[in-house]
Amino acid sequence: MNEIKQALLGKARELGFGRGGVSLPILDNSNARALEEWLSKGYHAEMAWMAREPQRRVDATLSLPSCKRVVVFTLPYNQVVSETPPQVGMLRVSRYLLGRDYHRLAEKQGKKLVRWLRETYGGTHRFYVDAGPLLERAFAVQAGLGFLGKHGNLITPDGSFVFLASLLTSLELPLDTPVEKSCGSCRLCLDACPTGALKAPRVVDSRRCISYLTIEHKGSVDEALRPKLAPWLAGCDRCQEVCPYNRKVNEQTIHPDFATRRVESWFSWETLFSMNETQFKEAFQGNGLSRPGLNGLRRNAAYCIGSDKMRHRDEKRVVKLKEMIHNEEDAVVREALSWAVKRILNGT
Ligand code: SF4
């Protein structure tokens, strides 16, 4: 079985995955309790799918009855990006959105991996990327890939800017052991979160998380949170950027589809408002920015324009924004622009 494990990890690397580790198919009880408590507080926001069948998230045999092991793979995506804008007033895109949509990328490679494994060694397998019914980070910890930082992300030897993908398999591969590491007394991420979304170590309130609000959340954002979103147009890397474990960037570990950027990390809001839907689709097809869509990004941009950091009074800008409100067809974007203008004019 060890030979099969090594061959599987080697094949996964060939397909562009990073590290791999092997876990039992069931997580220990503390994970089920933590998930239950997190859900009971409503920290999953509008992601109702997370509350569905929580038992499946901690027990992979409920998804694949013959499952004997969960093999978790990383896909590192960190790269050197400027944390200061090239021009004042530009808006920022999170690192994980700079390349191709990783769901599509990992799913395609995962299918190839499953086909190869079945044809070479037999067995029954299933592959999940992110949206699968599994607590992937907890399985990754049990598979010895790293530990959970206080920001709730998995910290691996390559840092925490990694995507995760999981293979459920009926093959009884040799297990890996969890690593003995922790954040110690550090609390940089807890203090750095602009919206206070990190309620406690490893407890994220998605309702306040900028990543969730700018990508997943539909409709208007709570007025109390809007002023804190800038400069994030889509996603947020703040808690991971302050983390000492992310100081070293090894760009050689990045998948080529991420190393070749499709999107720049800083955007001008004027560009967004000058695009039509067809131009947007052409420019961002296959990228995660298509998830919030053009109107979602415009809404976010409007909140940034009216934020504490960006709302300097400039008559020309106000005239332009008022013109945009007049021409805007989307009600949520129009309200967001009106809110920004009001804040610029009133200073509130
Ligand atoms: Fe842990 Fe500090 Fe990194 Fe937060 S910033 S995950 S507390 S090491």
Coordinates of C-alpha atoms and ligand atoms in Angstrom, one line a residue:
M1 CA 0.0 0.0 0.0
N2 CA 2.9 2.4 0.7
E3 CA 4.0 1.9 -2.9
I4 CA 0.5 2.9 -4.1
K5 CA 0.5 5.9 -1.8
Q6 CA 3.9 7.1 -3.2
A7 CA 2.7 6.6 -6.8
L8 CA -0.5 8.5 -6.0
L9 CA 1.3 11.5 -4.5
G10 CA 3.8 11.5 -7.4
K11 CA 1.0 11.4 -10.0
A12 CA -0.8 14.2 -8.2
R13 CA 2.4 16.3 -8.3
E14 CA 2.7 15.6 -12.0
L15 CA -0.9 17.0 -12.4
G16 CA 0.0 20.2 -10.6
F17 CA -1.0 19.5 -7.0
G18 CA 1.4 20.3 -4.2
R19 CA 1.7 18.2 -1.0
G20 CA -0.6 15.3 -0.2
G21 CA -1.5 13.6 3.1
V22 CA -3.6 10.7 4.2
S23 CA -6.3 10.7 6.9
L24 CA -8.9 8.3 8.3
P25 CA -12.3 8.9 6.8
I26 CA -13.9 10.2 10.0
L27 CA -12.8 13.2 12.0
D28 CA -12.6 13.2 15.8
N29 CA -15.6 14.4 17.7
S30 CA -14.2 17.8 18.6
N31 CA -14.6 18.8 14.9
A32 CA -18.3 17.8 14.9
R33 CA -18.9 19.8 18.1
A34 CA -17.0 22.9 16.8
L35 CA -19.0 22.8 13.5
E36 CA -22.3 22.4 15.4
E37 CA -21.5 25.5 17.5
W38 CA -20.4 27.5 14.5
L39 CA -23.6 26.8 12.7
S40 CA -25.8 27.4 15.7
K41 CA -24.4 31.0 15.9
G42 CA -25.2 31.6 12.2
Y43 CA -21.6 32.2 11.3
H44 CA -22.1 30.5 8.0
A45 CA -24.2 33.5 6.9
E46 CA -26.3 32.7 3.8
M47 CA -24.3 29.7 2.9
A48 CA -27.2 27.4 3.7
W49 CA -25.5 24.4 2.0
M50 CA -23.0 24.4 4.9
A51 CA -25.7 23.6 7.4
R52 CA -27.1 20.8 5.3
E53 CA -26.1 17.3 6.6
P54 CA -23.3 18.5 8.9
Q55 CA -22.6 14.8 9.8
R56 CA -21.4 14.2 6.2
R57 CA -18.7 16.9 6.7
V58 CA -17.0 15.0 9.4
D59 CA -17.6 11.5 8.1
A60 CA -16.6 10.7 4.5
T61 CA -18.2 7.2 4.6
L62 CA -21.6 8.9 4.4
S63 CA -20.6 10.2 1.0
L64 CA -18.7 7.1 -0.1
P65 CA -19.7 4.0 1.9
S66 CA -16.5 2.1 0.9
C67 CA -14.2 5.0 1.9
K68 CA -11.2 3.9 3.9
R69 CA -9.1 7.0 3.6
V70 CA -9.3 10.7 2.7
V71 CA -6.3 12.0 0.8
V72 CA -6.0 15.8 1.0
F73 CA -3.9 17.7 -1.6
T74 CA -2.7 21.3 -1.5
L75 CA -2.5 23.7 -4.5
P76 CA -0.3 26.6 -3.4
Y77 CA -1.2 30.0 -5.0
N78 CA 0.9 32.6 -3.1
Q79 CA 2.9 35.0 -5.3
V80 CA 4.6 38.3 -4.8
V81 CA 2.1 41.1 -5.1
S82 CA 2.3 44.8 -4.2
E83 CA 0.3 45.6 -1.0
T84 CA 0.3 49.3 -2.0
P85 CA -1.7 50.6 -5.0
P86 CA 0.2 51.8 -8.1
Q87 CA -2.1 54.8 -8.0
V88 CA -4.1 56.4 -5.2
G89 CA -7.7 55.2 -5.1
M90 CA -7.2 51.8 -6.8
L91 CA -9.0 48.7 -5.5
R92 CA -7.5 45.4 -4.7
V93 CA -8.2 41.8 -5.7
S94 CA -7.3 38.9 -3.4
R95 CA -4.5 36.6 -4.4
Y96 CA -6.7 33.6 -5.0
L97 CA -8.6 35.4 -7.8
L98 CA -5.5 36.3 -9.8
G99 CA -5.4 33.0 -11.8
R100 CA -7.9 30.7 -13.3
D101 CA -10.9 29.7 -11.1
Y102 CA -9.3 27.0 -9.0
H103 CA -12.5 24.9 -8.7
R104 CA -12.4 24.3 -12.5
L105 CA -8.7 23.7 -12.5
A106 CA -8.6 21.3 -9.6
E107 CA -11.7 19.4 -10.7
K108 CA -10.2 18.8 -14.1
Q109 CA -7.0 17.5 -12.7
G110 CA -8.9 15.6 -10.0
K111 CA -10.8 13.7 -12.6
K112 CA -7.6 12.7 -14.4
L113 CA -6.2 11.5 -11.0
V114 CA -9.2 9.4 -10.2
R115 CA -9.2 7.8 -13.7
W116 CA -5.5 7.0 -13.4
L117 CA -5.9 5.5 -9.9
R118 CA -8.9 3.4 -10.9
E119 CA -7.2 2.0 -14.0
T120 CA -3.9 1.4 -12.3
Y121 CA -4.9 0.1 -8.8
G122 CA -8.7 -0.4 -8.9
G123 CA -10.9 0.7 -6.0
T124 CA -13.7 3.2 -5.7
H125 CA -12.8 6.9 -5.5
R126 CA -14.4 10.4 -5.4
F127 CA -12.8 13.8 -5.7
Y128 CA -14.0 17.0 -4.1
V129 CA -12.8 20.6 -4.4
D130 CA -13.8 23.1 -1.8
A131 CA -17.6 22.9 -2.2
G132 CA -17.7 19.1 -1.5
P133 CA -19.4 18.0 1.7
L134 CA -16.2 17.7 3.8
L135 CA -14.5 19.8 6.5
E136 CA -11.4 19.9 4.3
R137 CA -9.2 21.9 6.6
A138 CA -9.8 19.6 9.5
F139 CA -9.1 16.5 7.3
A140 CA -5.9 18.3 6.1
V141 CA -4.8 18.7 9.7
Q142 CA -5.6 15.0 10.4
A143 CA -3.6 14.1 7.2
G144 CA -0.5 15.9 8.6
L145 CA -0.4 18.7 6.1
G146 CA -0.3 21.5 8.7
F147 CA -2.2 23.1 11.5
L148 CA -5.1 25.5 11.7
G149 CA -4.0 29.1 12.3
K150 CA -6.0 31.4 14.5
H151 CA -7.3 33.0 11.2
G152 CA -9.0 29.6 10.5
N153 CA -6.8 28.7 7.5
L154 CA -4.5 25.7 7.2
I155 CA -0.9 26.7 7.7
T156 CA 1.4 24.3 5.7
P157 CA 5.2 24.4 5.2
D158 CA 4.3 26.5 2.1
G159 CA 2.3 29.0 4.2
S160 CA -1.5 29.3 4.2
F161 CA -2.2 30.6 0.7
V162 CA -3.1 27.1 -0.5
F163 CA -6.3 25.7 -2.0
L164 CA -7.4 22.2 -0.8
A165 CA -8.8 19.3 -2.7
S166 CA -9.7 15.8 -1.4
L167 CA -9.8 12.3 -2.7
L168 CA -12.0 9.8 -1.0
T169 CA -10.8 6.3 -1.6
S170 CA -11.5 2.7 -0.8
L171 CA -7.8 1.9 -0.8
E172 CA -6.4 1.5 2.7
L173 CA -3.3 3.7 2.2
P174 CA -0.8 4.3 5.1
L175 CA -1.9 7.2 7.3
D176 CA 0.0 10.4 8.0
T177 CA 0.3 11.9 11.5
P178 CA -0.8 15.4 12.5
V179 CA 2.0 17.9 13.0
E180 CA 2.7 19.3 16.5
K181 CA 2.7 23.1 15.7
S182 CA 0.6 26.1 16.7
C183 CA 0.4 29.9 16.6
G184 CA 1.8 30.1 20.1
S185 CA 1.1 33.6 21.6
C186 CA 0.8 35.4 18.2
R187 CA -2.5 37.1 17.6
L188 CA -1.6 39.3 14.6
C189 CA -4.5 38.1 12.4
L190 CA -7.1 38.5 15.2
D191 CA -6.1 42.2 15.6
A192 CA -5.7 42.9 11.9
C193 CA -9.1 41.9 10.6
P194 CA -10.8 45.2 9.5
T195 CA -14.3 44.0 10.4
G196 CA -13.7 41.9 13.5
A197 CA -14.8 38.7 11.7
L198 CA -12.4 36.6 13.7
K199 CA -14.5 36.2 16.8
A200 CA -12.0 33.9 18.6
P201 CA -9.0 31.8 17.4
R202 CA -10.2 29.7 14.4
V203 CA -13.8 31.1 14.6
V204 CA -14.8 33.1 11.6
D205 CA -18.1 35.0 11.4
S206 CA -18.7 34.9 7.7
R207 CA -21.4 37.6 8.1
R208 CA -18.5 40.0 8.8
C209 CA -15.8 38.5 6.6
I210 CA -14.8 40.8 3.7
S211 CA -14.0 37.7 1.5
Y212 CA -17.6 36.4 2.0
L213 CA -19.2 39.9 1.7
T214 CA -17.5 40.8 -1.6
I215 CA -17.8 37.5 -3.3
E216 CA -20.7 35.3 -2.0
H217 CA -23.1 37.8 -0.5
K218 CA -25.9 39.0 -2.7
G219 CA -27.7 42.3 -2.3
S220 CA -26.7 45.2 -0.1
V221 CA -24.1 45.0 2.7
D222 CA -24.8 46.1 6.2
E223 CA -24.1 49.9 6.4
A224 CA -21.9 49.5 9.5
L225 CA -19.5 47.2 7.6
R226 CA -19.4 49.1 4.3
P227 CA -16.8 51.8 5.4
K228 CA -14.3 49.0 6.3
L229 CA -14.2 47.1 3.0
A230 CA -11.7 49.3 1.1
P231 CA -9.4 48.6 -0.6
W232 CA -10.9 45.2 -1.2
L233 CA -12.8 45.0 -4.4
A234 CA -13.0 41.1 -4.3
G235 CA -11.8 38.8 -1.6
C236 CA -9.5 39.9 1.3
D237 CA -6.0 38.6 2.3
R238 CA -5.5 40.8 5.4
C239 CA -5.4 38.1 8.0
Q240 CA -3.1 35.9 5.9
E241 CA -0.8 38.8 4.9
V242 CA 0.1 39.7 8.5
C243 CA 0.9 36.0 9.3
P244 CA 4.6 35.4 9.9
Y245 CA 4.1 31.9 8.2
N246 CA 3.4 33.7 4.9
R247 CA 6.6 35.8 4.8
K248 CA 8.5 33.5 2.6
V249 CA 7.0 33.1 -0.9
N250 CA 8.1 30.2 -2.9
E251 CA 6.7 31.0 -6.4
Q252 CA 8.0 27.7 -7.7
T253 CA 5.3 25.8 -5.9
I254 CA 2.5 27.7 -7.7
H255 CA 0.5 25.9 -10.3
P256 CA 1.3 27.4 -13.7
D257 CA -2.3 28.4 -14.2
F258 CA -1.9 30.7 -11.3
A259 CA 1.6 31.8 -12.0
T260 CA 0.3 33.2 -15.3
R261 CA -1.9 35.9 -14.0
R262 CA -5.1 36.5 -15.7
V263 CA -6.1 39.4 -13.5
E264 CA -4.1 42.3 -12.1
S265 CA -4.1 42.7 -8.3
W266 CA -5.1 46.4 -8.4
F267 CA -8.1 47.8 -10.3
S268 CA -9.4 51.3 -11.1
W269 CA -13.1 51.7 -10.3
E270 CA -13.5 53.8 -13.4
T271 CA -12.5 50.7 -15.5
L272 CA -15.3 48.7 -13.9
F273 CA -17.9 51.3 -14.5
S274 CA -16.9 51.8 -18.1
M275 CA -17.3 48.1 -19.0
N276 CA -20.5 46.5 -20.3
E277 CA -21.6 42.9 -19.5
T278 CA -20.1 41.5 -22.7
Q279 CA -16.8 43.1 -22.2
F280 CA -16.8 41.8 -18.6
K281 CA -17.5 38.3 -19.6
E282 CA -14.8 38.3 -22.2
A283 CA -12.3 39.7 -19.8
F284 CA -13.0 37.4 -16.8
Q285 CA -14.3 34.2 -18.3
G286 CA -12.9 31.3 -16.3
N287 CA -11.8 33.6 -13.4
G288 CA -13.3 33.7 -9.9
L289 CA -14.3 37.4 -10.5
S290 CA -17.2 36.1 -12.6
R291 CA -18.7 34.8 -9.4
P292 CA -19.7 38.2 -7.9
G293 CA -20.3 39.4 -11.5
L294 CA -20.0 42.9 -12.9
N295 CA -22.8 44.3 -10.7
G296 CA -21.4 42.7 -7.6
L297 CA -18.0 44.2 -8.2
R298 CA -19.5 47.6 -9.0
R299 CA -21.4 47.4 -5.7
N300 CA -18.2 46.6 -3.8
A301 CA -16.4 49.4 -5.7
A302 CA -19.1 51.9 -4.6
Y303 CA -18.7 50.9 -1.0
C304 CA -14.9 51.4 -1.3
I305 CA -15.4 54.9 -2.8
G306 CA -17.5 55.9 0.2
S307 CA -15.2 54.2 2.7
D308 CA -13.2 55.9 5.5
K309 CA -10.0 55.4 3.4
M310 CA -11.2 56.7 0.1
R311 CA -13.9 59.2 0.5
H312 CA -12.0 62.4 -0.1
R313 CA -14.1 65.3 -1.4
D314 CA -13.5 66.1 -5.0
E315 CA -16.1 68.0 -6.9
K316 CA -15.4 66.4 -10.3
R317 CA -15.7 63.0 -8.7
V318 CA -19.0 63.9 -7.1
V319 CA -20.4 65.1 -10.4
K320 CA -19.2 61.9 -12.1
L321 CA -20.8 59.7 -9.4
K322 CA -24.1 61.5 -9.6
E323 CA -24.1 60.9 -13.3
M324 CA -23.4 57.2 -12.7
I325 CA -26.3 57.0 -10.2
H326 CA -28.6 58.5 -12.8
N327 CA -27.5 56.0 -15.5
E328 CA -27.3 52.9 -13.2
E329 CA -29.9 50.2 -13.8
D330 CA -29.1 47.9 -11.0
A331 CA -30.9 48.9 -7.8
V332 CA -28.2 47.6 -5.4
V333 CA -25.4 49.3 -7.2
R334 CA -27.4 52.5 -7.5
E335 CA -28.1 52.5 -3.7
A336 CA -24.4 51.8 -3.0
L337 CA -23.3 54.7 -5.2
S338 CA -25.9 57.0 -3.5
W339 CA -24.5 55.9 -0.1
A340 CA -21.0 56.7 -1.3
V341 CA -21.9 60.2 -2.5
K342 CA -23.8 61.0 0.7
R343 CA -20.7 60.0 2.7
I344 CA -18.4 62.1 0.6
L345 CA -20.7 65.1 0.8
N346 CA -21.6 64.8 4.5
G347 CA -18.5 63.3 5.8
T348 CA -20.6 60.7 7.6
Ligands
SF4_1 FE1 -1.4 32.3 13.9 FE2 -0.2 34.7 14.1 FE3 -0.6 33.5 11.7 FE4 -2.7 34.4 13.1 S1 -1.0 35.7 12.3 S2 -2.5 32.4 12.0 S3 -2.1 34.0 15.2 S4 0.8 32.8 13.4

